[in-house]
C-alpha angles and dihedrals in degrees: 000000000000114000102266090213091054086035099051105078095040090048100047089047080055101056084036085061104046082052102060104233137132131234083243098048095052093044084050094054095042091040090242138132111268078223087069104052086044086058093048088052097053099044089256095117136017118228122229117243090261091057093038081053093046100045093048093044086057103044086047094238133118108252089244091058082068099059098053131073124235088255103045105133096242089187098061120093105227140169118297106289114222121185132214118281103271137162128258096237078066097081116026096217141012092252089065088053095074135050115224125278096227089213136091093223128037131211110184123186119203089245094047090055112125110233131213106182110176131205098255094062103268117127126192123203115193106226099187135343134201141190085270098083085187092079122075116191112181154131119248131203124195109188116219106295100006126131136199096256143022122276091359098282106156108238128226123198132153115267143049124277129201129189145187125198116230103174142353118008137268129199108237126203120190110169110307088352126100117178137163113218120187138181118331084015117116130183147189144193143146113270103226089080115095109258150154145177131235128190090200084165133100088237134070117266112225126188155160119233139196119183126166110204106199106078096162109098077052092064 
């Protein structure tokens, strides 16, 4: 398996590039310098997971999509594969996040998980993946003062999210709400509302999440 960290900027110039888009085109939509994509590109920078979101969203591919080749052997167990800190505007919604499957049914072992830690301390764990890429099944992990995104924007994507608090607590905000849910709590809302989550406590925050991307036969 290609270092994803070594892997990413390649990989993200090549679907630009099948896509037909121009460093000055994507840096216009995201309201970025088209230096900075071409740094991200070349392994210069690291994007934060709004704009990983946001890249993936517009080039119509799963996040994990970008840190693969086109060669890489999907149906080889490997060792955990951790991706580079990044930030959560990188990616709109959980379900860009991920690359396919490829397989009807889906065994994960605790050492074979893809791993998406961001830069503001938030680390996702994928759980099981199907060929409905609209699904996200993962653990999540907020370390002590982290939050979902940087500099505490609220974050909208298509789809619904659950969650069930293993262990610590989190401070949730979906639209007006703000809500702290700890350990045996679970929650669940639709995603287009504005929201974000806080771990505003000394301990880590650990849960399991459920979000289906996809919100559009609901509207």
């Amino acid at each position: 398996m290609p270092d994803p960290i070594k892997s990413l900027g390649p990989r993200l110039k090549e679907v630009r590039l099948e896509s037909k888009l121009s460093l000055r085109e994507i840096a216009r939509q995201l309201k970025v310098s088209p230096s900075f994509i071409s740094q991200i590109e070349n392994g210069k920078s690291h994007p934060s997971v709004a704009t990983l979101y946001a890249l993936a969203n517009l080039l119509g591919v799963s996040i994990d999509l970008l840190f693969e080749s086109k060669s890489a052997d999907k149906g080889k167990s490997g060792k955990i594969n951790i991706s580079p800190k990044v930030s959560r505007a990188t990616f709109d919604a959980p379900a860009d996040a991920w690359d396919s499957s490829g397989s009807k049914i889906s065994f994960v072992n605790p050492n074979n998980r893809s791993v998406i830690v961001m830069n503001s301390g938030v680390r996702w764990e994928r759980l099981a993946a199907t060929l409905d890429d609209s699904v996200n099944f993962m653990e999540i992990v907020y370390d002590a003062g982290s939050e979902s995104n940087d500099g505490g924007e609220l974050l909208i994507h298509d789809g619904y999210e659950y969650g069930f608090a293993l262990d610590g607590e989190i401070e949730v905000t979906v639209g007006d709400l703000v809500q702290t849910i700890s350990k045996g709590d679970s929650i669940g809302f639709d995603s287009t509302f504005p929201h974000m989550f806080r771990n505003i406590s000394n301990t880590p925050f650990r849960g399991i999440w459920f979000v289906h991307g996809c919100a559009d036969p609901h509207r």
